[in-house]
Short mmCIF file of C-alpha atoms and ligand atoms in Angstrom, two decimals:
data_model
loop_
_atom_site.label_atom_id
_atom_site.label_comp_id
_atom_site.label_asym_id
_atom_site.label_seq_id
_atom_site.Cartn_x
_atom_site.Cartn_y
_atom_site.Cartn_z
CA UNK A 1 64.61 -83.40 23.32
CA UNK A 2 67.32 -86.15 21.53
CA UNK A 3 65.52 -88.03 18.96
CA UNK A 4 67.56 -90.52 17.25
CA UNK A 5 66.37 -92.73 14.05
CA UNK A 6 67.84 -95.75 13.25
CA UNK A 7 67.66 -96.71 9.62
CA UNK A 8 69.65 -98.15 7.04
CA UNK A 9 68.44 -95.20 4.79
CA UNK A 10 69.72 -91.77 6.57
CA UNK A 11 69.54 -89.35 3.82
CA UNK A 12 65.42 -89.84 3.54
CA UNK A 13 65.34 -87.66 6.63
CA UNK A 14 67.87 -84.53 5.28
CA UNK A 15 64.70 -83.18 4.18
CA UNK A 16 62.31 -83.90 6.94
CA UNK A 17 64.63 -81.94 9.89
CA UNK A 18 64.40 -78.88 7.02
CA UNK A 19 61.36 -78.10 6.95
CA UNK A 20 58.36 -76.61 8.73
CA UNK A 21 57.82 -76.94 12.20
CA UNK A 22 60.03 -79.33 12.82
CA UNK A 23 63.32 -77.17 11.07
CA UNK A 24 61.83 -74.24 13.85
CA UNK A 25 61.80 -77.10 16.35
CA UNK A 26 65.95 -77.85 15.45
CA UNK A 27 66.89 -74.54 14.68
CA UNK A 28 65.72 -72.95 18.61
CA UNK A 29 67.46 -75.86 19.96
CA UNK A 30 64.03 -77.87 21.06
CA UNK A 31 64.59 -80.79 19.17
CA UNK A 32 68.42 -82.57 18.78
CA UNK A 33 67.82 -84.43 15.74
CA UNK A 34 69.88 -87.24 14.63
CA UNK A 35 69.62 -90.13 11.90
CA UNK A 36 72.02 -93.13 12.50
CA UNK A 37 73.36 -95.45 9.85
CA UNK A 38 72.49 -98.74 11.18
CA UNK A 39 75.12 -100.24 8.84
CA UNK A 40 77.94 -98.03 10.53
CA UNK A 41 77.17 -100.85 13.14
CA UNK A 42 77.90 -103.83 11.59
CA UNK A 43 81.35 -105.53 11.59
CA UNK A 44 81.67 -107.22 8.34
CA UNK A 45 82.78 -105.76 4.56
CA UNK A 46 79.95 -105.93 3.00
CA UNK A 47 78.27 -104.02 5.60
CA UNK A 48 74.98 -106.45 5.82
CA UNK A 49 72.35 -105.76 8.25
CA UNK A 50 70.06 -108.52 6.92
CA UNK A 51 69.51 -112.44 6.71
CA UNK A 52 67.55 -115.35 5.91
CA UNK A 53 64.74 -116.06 8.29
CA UNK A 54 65.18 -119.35 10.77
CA UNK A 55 62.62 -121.90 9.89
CA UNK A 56 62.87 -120.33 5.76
CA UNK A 57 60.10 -118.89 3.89
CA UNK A 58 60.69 -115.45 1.59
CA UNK A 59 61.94 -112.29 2.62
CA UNK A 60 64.99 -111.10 4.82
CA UNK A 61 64.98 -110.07 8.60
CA UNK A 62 66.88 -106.97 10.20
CA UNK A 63 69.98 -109.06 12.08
CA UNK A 64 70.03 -107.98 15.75
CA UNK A 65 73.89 -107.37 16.57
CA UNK A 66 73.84 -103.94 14.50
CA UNK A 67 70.39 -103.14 15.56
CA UNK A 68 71.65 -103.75 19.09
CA UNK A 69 74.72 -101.60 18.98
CA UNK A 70 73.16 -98.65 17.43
CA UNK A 71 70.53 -98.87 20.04
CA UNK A 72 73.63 -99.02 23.15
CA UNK A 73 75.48 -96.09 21.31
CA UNK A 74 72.83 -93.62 21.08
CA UNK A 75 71.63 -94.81 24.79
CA UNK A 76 75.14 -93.87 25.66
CA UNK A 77 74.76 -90.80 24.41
CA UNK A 78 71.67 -89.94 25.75
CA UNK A 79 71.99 -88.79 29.09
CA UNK A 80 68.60 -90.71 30.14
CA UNK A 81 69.00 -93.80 27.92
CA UNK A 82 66.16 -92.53 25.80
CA UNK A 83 62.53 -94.41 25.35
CA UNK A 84 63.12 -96.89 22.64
CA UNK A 85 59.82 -97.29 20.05
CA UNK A 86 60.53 -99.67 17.09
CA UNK A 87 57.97 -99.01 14.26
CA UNK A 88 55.50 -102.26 13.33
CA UNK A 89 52.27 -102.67 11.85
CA UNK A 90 52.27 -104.68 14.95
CA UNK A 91 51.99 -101.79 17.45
CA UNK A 92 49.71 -99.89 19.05
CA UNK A 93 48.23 -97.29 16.87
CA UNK A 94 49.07 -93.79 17.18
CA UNK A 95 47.51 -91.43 18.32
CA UNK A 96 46.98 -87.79 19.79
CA UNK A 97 47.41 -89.11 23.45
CA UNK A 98 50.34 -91.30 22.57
CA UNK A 99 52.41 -88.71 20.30
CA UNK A 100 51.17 -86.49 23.79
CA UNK A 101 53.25 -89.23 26.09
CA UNK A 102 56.27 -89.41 23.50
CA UNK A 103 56.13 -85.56 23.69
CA UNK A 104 56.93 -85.98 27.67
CA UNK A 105 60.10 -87.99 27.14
CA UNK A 106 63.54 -86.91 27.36
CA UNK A 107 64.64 -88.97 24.17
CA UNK A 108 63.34 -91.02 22.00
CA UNK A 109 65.09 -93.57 19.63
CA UNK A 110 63.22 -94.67 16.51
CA UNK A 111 64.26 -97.78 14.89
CA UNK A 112 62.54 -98.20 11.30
CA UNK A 113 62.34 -101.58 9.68
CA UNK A 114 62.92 -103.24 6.56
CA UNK A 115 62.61 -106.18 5.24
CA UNK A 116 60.14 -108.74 7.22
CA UNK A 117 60.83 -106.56 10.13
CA UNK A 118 63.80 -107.34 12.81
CA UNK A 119 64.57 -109.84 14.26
CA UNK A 120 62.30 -110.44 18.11
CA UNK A 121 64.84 -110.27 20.14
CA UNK A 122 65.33 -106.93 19.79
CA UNK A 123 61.72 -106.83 20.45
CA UNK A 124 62.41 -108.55 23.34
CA UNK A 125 65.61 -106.71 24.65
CA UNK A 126 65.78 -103.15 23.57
CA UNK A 127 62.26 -101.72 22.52
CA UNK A 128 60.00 -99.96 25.08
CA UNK A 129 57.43 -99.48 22.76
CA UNK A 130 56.22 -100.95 19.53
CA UNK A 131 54.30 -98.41 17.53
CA UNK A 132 52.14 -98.65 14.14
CA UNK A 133 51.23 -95.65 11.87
CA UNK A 134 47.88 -97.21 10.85
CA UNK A 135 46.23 -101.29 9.63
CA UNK A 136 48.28 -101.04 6.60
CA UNK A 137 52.03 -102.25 5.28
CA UNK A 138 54.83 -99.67 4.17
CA UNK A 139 58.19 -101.26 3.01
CA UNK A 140 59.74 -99.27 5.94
CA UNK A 141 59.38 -97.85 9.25
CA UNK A 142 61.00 -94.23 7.66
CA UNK A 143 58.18 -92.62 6.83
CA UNK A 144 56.50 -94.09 9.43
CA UNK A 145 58.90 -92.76 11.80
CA UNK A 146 58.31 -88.94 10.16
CA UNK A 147 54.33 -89.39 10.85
CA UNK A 148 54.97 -90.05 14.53
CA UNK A 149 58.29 -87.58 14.82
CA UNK A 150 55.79 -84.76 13.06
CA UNK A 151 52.92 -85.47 15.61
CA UNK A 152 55.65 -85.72 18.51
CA UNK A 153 57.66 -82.28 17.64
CA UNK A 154 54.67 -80.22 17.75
CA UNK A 155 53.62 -81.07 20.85
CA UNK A 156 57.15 -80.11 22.96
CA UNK A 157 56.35 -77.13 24.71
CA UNK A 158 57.88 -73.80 23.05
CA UNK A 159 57.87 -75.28 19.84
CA UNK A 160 54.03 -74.25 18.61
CA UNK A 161 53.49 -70.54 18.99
CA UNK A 162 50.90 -69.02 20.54
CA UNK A 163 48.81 -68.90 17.21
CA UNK A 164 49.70 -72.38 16.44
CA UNK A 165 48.34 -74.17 19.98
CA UNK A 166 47.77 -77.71 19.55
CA UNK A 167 45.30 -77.31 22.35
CA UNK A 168 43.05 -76.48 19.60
CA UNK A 169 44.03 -79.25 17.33
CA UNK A 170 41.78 -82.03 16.30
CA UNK A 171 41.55 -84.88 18.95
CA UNK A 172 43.39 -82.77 22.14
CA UNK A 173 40.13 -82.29 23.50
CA UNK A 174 38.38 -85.32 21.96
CA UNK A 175 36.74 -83.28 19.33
CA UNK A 176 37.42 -82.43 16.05
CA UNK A 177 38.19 -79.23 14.63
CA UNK A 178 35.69 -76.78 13.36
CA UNK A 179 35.98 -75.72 10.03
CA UNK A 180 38.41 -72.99 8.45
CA UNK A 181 37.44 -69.56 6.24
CA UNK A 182 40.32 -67.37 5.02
CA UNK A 183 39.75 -64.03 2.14
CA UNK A 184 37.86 -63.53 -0.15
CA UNK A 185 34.92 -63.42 2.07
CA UNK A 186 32.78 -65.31 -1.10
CA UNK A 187 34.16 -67.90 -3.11
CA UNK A 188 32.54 -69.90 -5.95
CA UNK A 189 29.53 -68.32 -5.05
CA UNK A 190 30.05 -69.86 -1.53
CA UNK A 191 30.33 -67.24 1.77
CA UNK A 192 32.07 -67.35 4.74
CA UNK A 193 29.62 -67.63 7.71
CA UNK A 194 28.75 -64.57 9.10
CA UNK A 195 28.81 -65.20 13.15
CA UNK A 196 32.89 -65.04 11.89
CA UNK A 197 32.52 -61.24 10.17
CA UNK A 198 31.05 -60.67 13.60
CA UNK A 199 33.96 -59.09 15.55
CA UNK A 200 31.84 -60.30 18.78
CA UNK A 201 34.72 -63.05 19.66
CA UNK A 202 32.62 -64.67 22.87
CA UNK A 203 29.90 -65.99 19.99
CA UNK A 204 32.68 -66.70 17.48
CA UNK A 205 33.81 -68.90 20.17
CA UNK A 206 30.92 -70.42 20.95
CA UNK A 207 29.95 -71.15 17.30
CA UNK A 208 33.77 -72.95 17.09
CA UNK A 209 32.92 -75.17 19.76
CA UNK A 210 29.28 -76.03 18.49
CA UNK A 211 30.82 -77.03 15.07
CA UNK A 212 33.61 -78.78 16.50
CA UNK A 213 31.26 -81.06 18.46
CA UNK A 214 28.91 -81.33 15.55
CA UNK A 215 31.56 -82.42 13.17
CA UNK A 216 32.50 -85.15 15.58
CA UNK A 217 29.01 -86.17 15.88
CA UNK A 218 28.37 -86.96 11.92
CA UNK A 219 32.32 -87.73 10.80
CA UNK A 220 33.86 -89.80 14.21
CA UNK A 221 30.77 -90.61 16.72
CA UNK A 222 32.87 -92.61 18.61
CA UNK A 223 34.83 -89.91 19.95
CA UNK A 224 31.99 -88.93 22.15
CA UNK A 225 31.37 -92.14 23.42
CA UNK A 226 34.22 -91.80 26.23
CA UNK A 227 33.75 -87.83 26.31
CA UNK A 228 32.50 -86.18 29.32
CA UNK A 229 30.18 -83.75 27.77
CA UNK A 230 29.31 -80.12 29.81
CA UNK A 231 25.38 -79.10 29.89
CA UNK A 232 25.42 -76.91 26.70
CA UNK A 233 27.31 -79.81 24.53
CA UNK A 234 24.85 -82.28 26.03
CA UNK A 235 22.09 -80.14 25.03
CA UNK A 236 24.03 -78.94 21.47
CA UNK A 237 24.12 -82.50 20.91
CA UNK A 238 20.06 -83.23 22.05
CA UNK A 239 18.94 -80.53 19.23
CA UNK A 240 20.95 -82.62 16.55
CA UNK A 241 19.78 -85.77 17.49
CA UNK A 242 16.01 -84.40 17.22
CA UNK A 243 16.61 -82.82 14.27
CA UNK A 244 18.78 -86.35 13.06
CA UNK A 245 15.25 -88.31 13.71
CA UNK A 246 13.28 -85.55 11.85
CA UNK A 247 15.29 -85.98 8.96
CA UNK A 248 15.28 -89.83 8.81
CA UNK A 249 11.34 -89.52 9.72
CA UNK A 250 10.44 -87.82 6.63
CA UNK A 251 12.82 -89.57 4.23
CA UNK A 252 11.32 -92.90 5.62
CA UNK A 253 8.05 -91.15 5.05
CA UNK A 254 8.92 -90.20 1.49
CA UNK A 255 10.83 -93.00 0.26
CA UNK A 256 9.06 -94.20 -3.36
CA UNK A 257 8.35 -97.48 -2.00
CA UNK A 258 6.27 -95.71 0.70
CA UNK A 259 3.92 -93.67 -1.44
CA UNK A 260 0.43 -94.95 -1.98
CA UNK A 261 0.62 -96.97 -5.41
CA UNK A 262 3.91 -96.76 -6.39
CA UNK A 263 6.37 -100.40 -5.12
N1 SAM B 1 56.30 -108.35 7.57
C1 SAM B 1 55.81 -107.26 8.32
C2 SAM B 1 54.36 -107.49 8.71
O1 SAM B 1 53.63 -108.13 7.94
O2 SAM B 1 53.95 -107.02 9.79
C3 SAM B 1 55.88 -105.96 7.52
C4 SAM B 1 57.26 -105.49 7.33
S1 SAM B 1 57.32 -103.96 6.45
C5 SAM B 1 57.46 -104.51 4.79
C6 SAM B 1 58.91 -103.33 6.79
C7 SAM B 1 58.96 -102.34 7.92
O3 SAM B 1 58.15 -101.20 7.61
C8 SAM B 1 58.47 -102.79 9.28
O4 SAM B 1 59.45 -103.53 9.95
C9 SAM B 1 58.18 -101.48 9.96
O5 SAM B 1 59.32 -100.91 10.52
C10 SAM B 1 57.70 -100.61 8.81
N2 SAM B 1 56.22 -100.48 8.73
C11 SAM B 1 55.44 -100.97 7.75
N3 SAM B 1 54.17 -100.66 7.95
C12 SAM B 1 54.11 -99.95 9.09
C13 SAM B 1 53.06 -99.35 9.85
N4 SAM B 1 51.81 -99.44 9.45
N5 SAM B 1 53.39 -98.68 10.96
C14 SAM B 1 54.67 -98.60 11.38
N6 SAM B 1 55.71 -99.16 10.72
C15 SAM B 1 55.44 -99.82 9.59
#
């Protein structure tokens, strides 16, 4: 896959094509990686990709002309034109499913912000796809632009090994993942559970799945509000909830204002 990133800061991504998963990505030829100077674009001395907003008020806006031609020249290059996804606090949040679509294009052009953002009518004449990291304000779409390349990359086919399947990642099923135990087998006083000393790999499984499901339940409920759940998660799920009302039961039971003469 071609992924270009526009930027007026090219060098902040040396490292990220470097390292990881995403250097094995570049280096067997899954990934084309390439950052473009978005000042290379412009046609004055000074080189100035930014200006005063219309209508005043503080801060600068990205000028559309360079933004523009960076966006033709890497389209050019790109034998498909490339799916165009400008970074914005404004955008649809990412997600598994979404770095899952990006994952299915042919090429993807990131443009990262600066400033008060660019200016719309790039928004309104070159961008696909307007994309947000999370409800919260960098100064720039680069490292923005990493989160989503990072969650994109590993999900191109070839480029996880078997070991490594996202399938088992946290939200490709809807689930979280279960927890993790490496050596020594007790740490801190704390031991690894034993269904995983087991060897018996069907009820290793099984106990994966049950903690996955149970993790969602008390960290992300809302994940299994749009689920389908299968009989034994439905009935995984029933056991918890029992237990759940136990609990709260006896600490309502319990609680000091409860007790006979005590407030
Ligand atoms: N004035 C803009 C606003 O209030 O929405 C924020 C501009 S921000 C200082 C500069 C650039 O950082 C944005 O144009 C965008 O490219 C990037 N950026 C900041 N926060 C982001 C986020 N949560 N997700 C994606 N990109 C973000």
């Amino acid at each position: 896959m071609h992924i270009a990133v526009l930027t007026i800061f090219p060098a902040m991504f040396d490292l990220f094509w470097e390292h990881g998963i995403v250097r094995r990505a570049v280096a067997g030829g899954l990934v084309q990686p390439q950052a473009v100077d978005i000042r290379a674009f412009t046609r004055d001395r000074h080189q100035v990709t930014d200006d005063r907003p219309y209508g005043g008020g503080c801060g600068m806006v990205m000028k559309p002309e360079p933004l523009a031609r960076a966006i033709e020249s890497v389209r050019d290059q790109f034998n498909d034109g490339g799916f165009t996804v400008l970074m914005t606090p404004r955008g649809d949040q990412l997600s598994q499913q979404t770095a899952a679509g990006l994952a299915r294009q042919q090429g993807l052009i990131f443009i990262c912000g600066r400033y008060e953002g660019v200016d719309a009518r790039i928004v309104h004449r070159h961008v696909d796809y307007e994309l947000s990291i999370g409800d919260y304000v960098l100064s720039g779409g680069e490292l923005a632009a990493m989160v989503a390349m990072d969650a994109v990359i590993r999900l191109i086919p070839g480029v996880l090994g078997g070991a490594q399947s996202a399938q088992r990642d946290s939200f490709s099923d809807g689930l979280l993942e279960h927890e993790h135990y490496t050596r020594p087998r007790v740490f801190e006083g704390d031991a690894v559970p034993e269904i995983l000393l087991s060897g018996d790999h069907q009820a290793i499984e099984r106990w994966r799945r049950k903690m996955s499901l149970i993790e969602t339940l008390m960290r992300r409920p809302d994940l299994l509000e749009n689920r389908a759940l299968d009989e034994r998660e439905t009935e995984i799920l029933r056991q918890w909830s029992q237990m759940l009302e136990r609990v709260l039961k006896h600490q309502a039971a319990h609680r000091p204002d409860s007790l006979p003469g005590r407030q």
